[in-house]
Amino acid sequence: MAILYSLVRTGIAATIGIAGMLTAGAVSADSQPAKVLFGTRALPADTNPQSVGFYTGGCIGGAVAIPVDGPHWQVMRLSRNRRWGHPDLIALIEDLSRKAKADGWNGLMVGDISQPRGGPMLTGHMSHQVGLDADLWFMPMPDRRLSYQQREEMSAISVLKEGSVHVDDRRWTSAHTSLLRHAAGYDKVQRVLVHPGVKKKLCDTVRGDRTWLAKIRPVYGHHYHFHIRLHCPGDSPNCRSQNAVPAADGCDETLQWWFDTALRPKKPDPSAKPKEKREITLANLPNACTRILKAGAVEETEAEYSMAASAFRAPPIELPAVSATAILASKPIEAGNISGRKAGPEITVPVPTPRPER
Ligand SMILES: [Zn+2]
């Protein structure tokens, strides 16, 4: 059965603030870091939906926003303006929220998806650039609607035991497993990224059909949230696919490697040189991304859509103008959870993450 969508109002303030982000002097716009150019766009390009490039280097035209509230979801960290994605992804998150609810998960707390035109971000994330990646918190939404401020302040909760790389059995529930099984069950989902401890928990406990475990891929971080990634959609010929996941369930020595090697604390290497950080500019992205960046914006009133069938009325939340300053000040979702762990924009996961999410 086809799902019908209807346009609803967004309330997105279309003004943007990039004060302080421009380099002094006569610098052409195109030589600015791409994260500044893409990170401060308030609305998507008025094009057909199209994901361009790779998850870690690309952009999206014709993105749509998931509404800040739905019957079974709430979007967090609204100041970042990262609730945009390919229409297939937004539809899938909405569908997943219904399945989650039916399985005893109170509803999704939706983290970062993509910026209105995708591209590199001012903070966090190597990927999430083509509107096909979404972060969902490892905690069900509360029974009440959170205010704008609560969505900025509230911290996610790790599913790991404090100071451990293994899941805390007091926090892990069968609803966690069901949610990941549903997420991996969509044909459109290419992979689901979780902490190795989470993967191990599934390997140790899932009975019956285990084929879906193949799509559950261990990576650093990802114990406060998990990450779903879609295949390149049919409407996006310039979207570059990622290698297929191996067919096996992955509960083997490749998983053990994480515990034996990757997650072991490493002694700092005194002779290691600090990595030079290369600023990504427009020239480093596919050419189509320059066109998408410069294209006219969709009307504010047409930028968001949701299912007509379950029109949901929540108390409206007024969203502020998109501002680089606010994005840079936005709290990491892990802030303030684990005692003794420093919170701040530089500390987003308890292990080093030199590895891009591939
Ligand atoms: Zn992610």
XYZ file of C-alpha atoms and ligand atoms in Angstrom:
359
model
C 0.000 0.000 0.000
C 1.384 3.369 -0.959
C 2.046 5.761 1.846
C 0.579 9.175 1.238
C 2.474 12.208 2.288
C 1.253 15.691 2.805
C 3.116 18.904 3.196
C 2.874 20.618 6.502
C 4.240 23.846 7.849
C 7.716 23.867 9.232
C 8.278 27.040 11.139
C 11.901 27.027 10.091
C 13.444 30.427 10.350
C 15.168 30.932 7.039
C 17.630 33.495 8.184
C 21.130 32.306 8.752
C 23.888 33.605 10.916
C 27.449 33.038 9.906
C 28.927 35.807 12.001
C 32.460 35.042 12.950
C 32.755 32.178 10.504
C 34.073 34.092 7.535
C 37.798 34.364 7.207
C 39.007 37.938 7.283
C 40.099 39.461 4.002
C 38.979 39.014 0.434
C 38.301 35.300 0.382
C 36.072 33.900 -2.305
C 33.074 32.036 -0.954
C 34.147 28.810 -2.628
C 37.436 28.652 -0.760
C 35.686 28.698 2.601
C 35.512 25.370 4.388
C 32.620 23.389 2.948
C 31.368 22.766 6.487
C 30.706 26.504 6.863
C 28.943 26.743 3.507
C 26.775 23.679 4.072
C 26.500 24.012 7.840
C 24.690 27.320 7.716
C 22.140 26.621 4.994
C 18.664 26.786 6.496
C 16.662 25.106 3.742
C 17.196 22.414 1.092
C 17.915 22.958 -2.592
C 14.771 23.024 -4.689
C 15.659 20.019 -6.853
C 14.453 16.470 -7.240
C 15.617 14.286 -4.380
C 19.156 13.195 -5.180
C 21.975 11.964 -2.990
C 25.335 12.892 -4.523
C 28.714 11.364 -3.743
C 29.689 9.122 -0.833
C 28.421 9.039 2.731
C 31.628 10.730 3.884
C 31.943 13.177 0.962
C 28.849 14.452 -0.779
C 25.603 16.356 -0.486
C 21.886 16.073 -1.162
C 19.353 18.028 -3.216
C 15.634 17.935 -2.587
C 15.994 16.794 1.024
C 12.976 16.840 3.310
C 12.767 17.279 7.069
C 11.264 14.889 9.522
C 8.764 16.827 11.658
C 10.142 17.661 15.101
C 7.318 15.589 16.606
C 5.462 12.543 15.401
C 3.200 10.038 17.081
C 6.184 7.851 17.949
C 9.222 10.079 17.704
C 10.792 13.323 18.883
C 13.734 15.030 17.230
C 16.584 16.098 19.517
C 19.179 18.938 19.310
C 17.007 21.077 17.075
C 19.516 23.922 17.040
C 21.721 21.878 14.730
C 19.121 21.797 11.943
C 20.087 18.257 11.010
C 16.698 16.626 10.617
C 16.952 16.496 6.820
C 17.341 13.519 4.559
C 16.377 11.727 1.413
C 12.592 11.180 1.429
C 13.206 7.406 1.567
C 15.128 7.805 4.813
C 12.559 10.069 6.445
C 9.772 7.646 5.477
C 11.794 4.741 6.849
C 12.395 6.424 10.211
C 8.689 7.099 10.528
C 7.903 3.490 9.676
C 10.539 2.210 12.099
C 9.022 4.329 14.857
C 5.695 2.517 14.416
C 7.334 -0.896 14.554
C 9.355 0.124 17.597
C 6.272 1.302 19.416
C 4.447 -1.934 18.634
C 7.370 -3.841 20.165
C 7.400 -2.000 23.452
C 9.806 0.826 22.628
C 8.026 4.015 23.563
C 9.174 5.913 20.493
C 12.334 7.088 18.785
C 14.584 9.872 19.924
C 15.924 11.038 16.598
C 19.464 12.408 16.591
C 21.370 13.859 13.680
C 20.317 13.008 10.154
C 21.776 15.478 7.614
C 21.882 19.191 6.991
C 19.335 20.668 4.537
C 21.816 20.233 1.688
C 23.923 17.576 3.347
C 27.664 18.106 3.082
C 30.309 18.324 5.800
C 29.227 19.558 9.223
C 30.577 22.167 11.606
C 30.687 19.591 14.421
C 30.831 15.792 14.633
C 30.367 13.134 11.957
C 32.521 12.079 9.045
C 29.457 10.690 7.311
C 25.821 11.883 7.245
C 26.656 13.944 4.132
C 24.242 12.542 1.538
C 20.971 12.338 3.486
C 21.101 8.565 3.883
C 22.464 8.287 7.456
C 20.525 8.735 10.679
C 21.411 8.474 14.363
C 18.782 7.131 16.736
C 19.304 7.252 20.485
C 19.579 4.025 22.445
C 16.765 5.188 24.705
C 13.034 5.308 24.189
C 11.427 8.718 24.166
C 9.753 9.846 27.379
C 5.979 9.880 27.728
C 5.903 13.639 27.510
C 6.777 16.043 24.746
C 10.132 17.601 25.464
C 10.556 21.346 25.177
C 13.061 22.912 22.819
C 15.429 23.463 25.740
C 15.091 19.910 27.023
C 15.933 18.633 23.552
C 19.101 20.720 23.688
C 20.113 19.671 27.201
C 19.040 16.073 27.707
C 21.825 13.493 27.502
C 21.595 10.097 25.933
C 22.462 7.100 28.107
C 25.132 4.584 27.178
C 24.073 0.946 27.028
C 27.556 -0.088 28.198
C 28.609 -0.776 31.766
C 30.571 2.174 33.033
C 34.243 1.765 32.225
C 33.554 -1.369 30.200
C 33.253 -2.347 26.574
C 30.321 -4.646 27.329
C 26.613 -4.019 27.510
C 25.067 -3.324 30.898
C 22.413 -6.005 31.336
C 20.429 -3.706 33.570
C 19.979 -1.364 30.638
C 19.658 -3.766 27.747
C 16.144 -5.003 26.975
C 14.516 -7.221 24.375
C 13.058 -4.019 22.914
C 16.612 -2.881 22.089
C 17.123 -6.111 20.166
C 13.768 -5.806 18.385
C 14.491 -2.238 17.374
C 17.812 -3.189 15.785
C 16.217 -6.227 14.126
C 13.540 -4.030 12.596
C 16.124 -1.481 11.443
C 18.295 -4.130 9.794
C 15.231 -5.782 8.299
C 14.548 -3.095 5.718
C 15.874 -3.895 2.242
C 16.760 -0.221 1.885
C 19.049 -0.334 4.927
C 22.636 -0.981 3.859
C 24.057 -1.369 7.373
C 23.430 -0.489 11.008
C 26.404 0.766 13.014
C 26.701 -0.150 16.700
C 29.442 -0.429 19.337
C 31.219 -3.818 19.297
C 29.773 -4.496 22.767
C 26.282 -4.151 21.349
C 27.077 -6.445 18.449
C 28.478 -8.975 20.925
C 25.287 -8.801 22.971
C 23.253 -9.619 19.875
C 25.629 -12.408 18.862
C 25.278 -13.953 22.320
C 21.522 -13.642 22.680
C 19.705 -13.678 19.324
C 18.016 -17.018 18.661
C 16.263 -18.203 15.524
C 16.826 -16.132 12.413
C 20.252 -14.528 12.664
C 20.675 -13.439 9.045
C 19.909 -9.825 9.978
C 23.006 -9.736 12.196
C 25.098 -9.419 9.011
C 23.967 -5.807 8.630
C 24.781 -4.945 12.251
C 28.345 -3.639 11.970
C 30.693 -2.909 14.881
C 32.380 0.505 15.003
C 33.849 2.848 17.596
C 31.387 4.902 19.603
C 27.740 4.091 18.929
C 26.696 3.004 22.390
C 24.647 6.121 23.123
C 23.006 5.847 19.738
C 22.973 3.561 16.733
C 23.260 4.616 13.135
C 21.253 3.435 10.161
C 22.539 3.852 6.636
C 20.517 3.404 3.471
C 21.660 2.079 0.115
C 21.934 4.612 -2.692
C 18.353 5.240 -3.846
C 17.282 4.584 -7.431
C 16.738 8.280 -8.080
C 20.388 9.136 -7.311
C 22.737 8.034 -10.136
C 25.577 10.124 -8.697
C 25.390 8.443 -5.301
C 28.351 6.141 -4.678
C 27.581 2.792 -3.069
C 29.447 1.300 -0.153
C 30.841 -2.250 -0.225
C 28.243 -4.853 0.636
C 28.389 -6.238 4.165
C 29.725 -9.810 4.401
C 26.978 -12.436 4.258
C 27.946 -14.109 7.549
C 26.561 -12.914 10.878
C 29.912 -11.393 11.857
C 29.972 -13.078 15.276
C 33.478 -14.362 14.639
C 37.134 -13.399 14.900
C 36.411 -10.080 13.155
C 34.289 -9.138 16.155
C 36.799 -10.540 18.630
C 39.459 -8.288 17.054
C 37.678 -5.302 18.500
C 38.035 -6.599 22.038
C 41.547 -8.020 21.612
C 43.005 -5.082 19.742
C 40.967 -2.076 18.744
C 39.291 -1.280 22.065
C 42.367 -1.978 24.193
C 43.718 1.211 25.739
C 46.762 2.320 23.795
C 49.880 3.892 25.220
C 50.381 7.332 23.709
C 53.171 7.282 21.155
C 55.512 10.168 22.057
C 56.952 10.296 18.546
C 53.544 10.483 16.871
C 53.045 13.696 14.957
C 49.708 15.439 15.359
C 47.577 14.707 12.332
C 47.250 17.585 9.954
C 43.612 18.412 9.470
C 42.751 19.175 5.902
C 39.813 21.532 5.426
C 37.347 20.154 2.911
C 36.332 22.787 0.360
C 33.783 22.678 -2.429
C 36.544 21.567 -4.786
C 36.897 18.333 -2.788
C 33.231 17.419 -3.241
C 31.478 16.208 -6.414
C 30.773 19.082 -8.836
C 27.043 18.597 -8.453
C 27.410 19.675 -4.821
C 28.380 23.194 -5.905
C 25.172 23.352 -7.949
C 23.159 21.992 -5.037
C 24.738 24.455 -2.621
C 23.901 27.385 -4.898
C 20.447 26.272 -6.033
C 17.374 28.175 -4.859
C 15.760 26.982 -1.659
C 12.424 25.227 -1.431
C 9.617 27.227 0.102
C 9.714 27.017 3.854
C 6.167 25.688 3.798
C 7.121 22.767 1.587
C 10.288 21.719 3.339
C 8.819 19.182 5.725
C 6.455 16.354 5.270
C 4.839 13.641 7.205
C 2.326 10.904 6.849
C -1.144 12.121 6.063
C -2.547 8.942 7.540
C -1.397 9.716 11.043
C -1.486 13.494 11.150
C -0.138 14.270 14.544
C -0.640 17.460 16.440
C 1.919 18.337 19.062
C 2.318 21.688 20.768
C 4.362 23.594 18.194
C 7.977 24.329 18.981
C 9.320 27.587 17.713
C 12.689 27.057 16.097
C 15.390 29.715 16.172
C 17.302 30.905 13.142
C 20.046 28.566 12.007
C 23.295 29.896 13.396
C 26.854 28.626 13.251
C 27.415 29.910 16.783
C 24.516 27.864 18.121
C 25.619 24.771 16.222
C 29.152 25.064 17.571
C 27.761 25.448 21.094
C 25.378 22.497 20.810
C 25.905 19.842 23.481
C 27.132 16.402 22.454
C 24.454 13.825 23.181
C 26.797 12.078 25.615
C 27.350 15.166 27.735
C 27.261 14.785 31.456
C 26.350 11.124 31.717
C 29.304 9.244 32.952
C 30.783 10.529 36.157
C 34.286 11.809 35.780
C 34.134 11.914 32.018
C 34.763 15.282 30.529
C 31.916 16.652 28.473
C 32.590 18.973 25.611
C 32.506 19.186 21.869
C 35.875 17.434 21.583
C 34.834 14.428 23.656
C 32.078 12.636 21.851
C 33.017 9.001 22.342
C 35.126 7.296 24.997
C 37.468 5.712 22.464
C 39.526 7.265 19.695
C 37.691 7.481 16.394
C 40.283 7.928 13.673
C 38.361 5.473 11.562
C 35.656 6.957 9.352
C 32.275 5.256 9.537
C 32.533 2.961 6.575
Zn 25.872 8.614 12.827
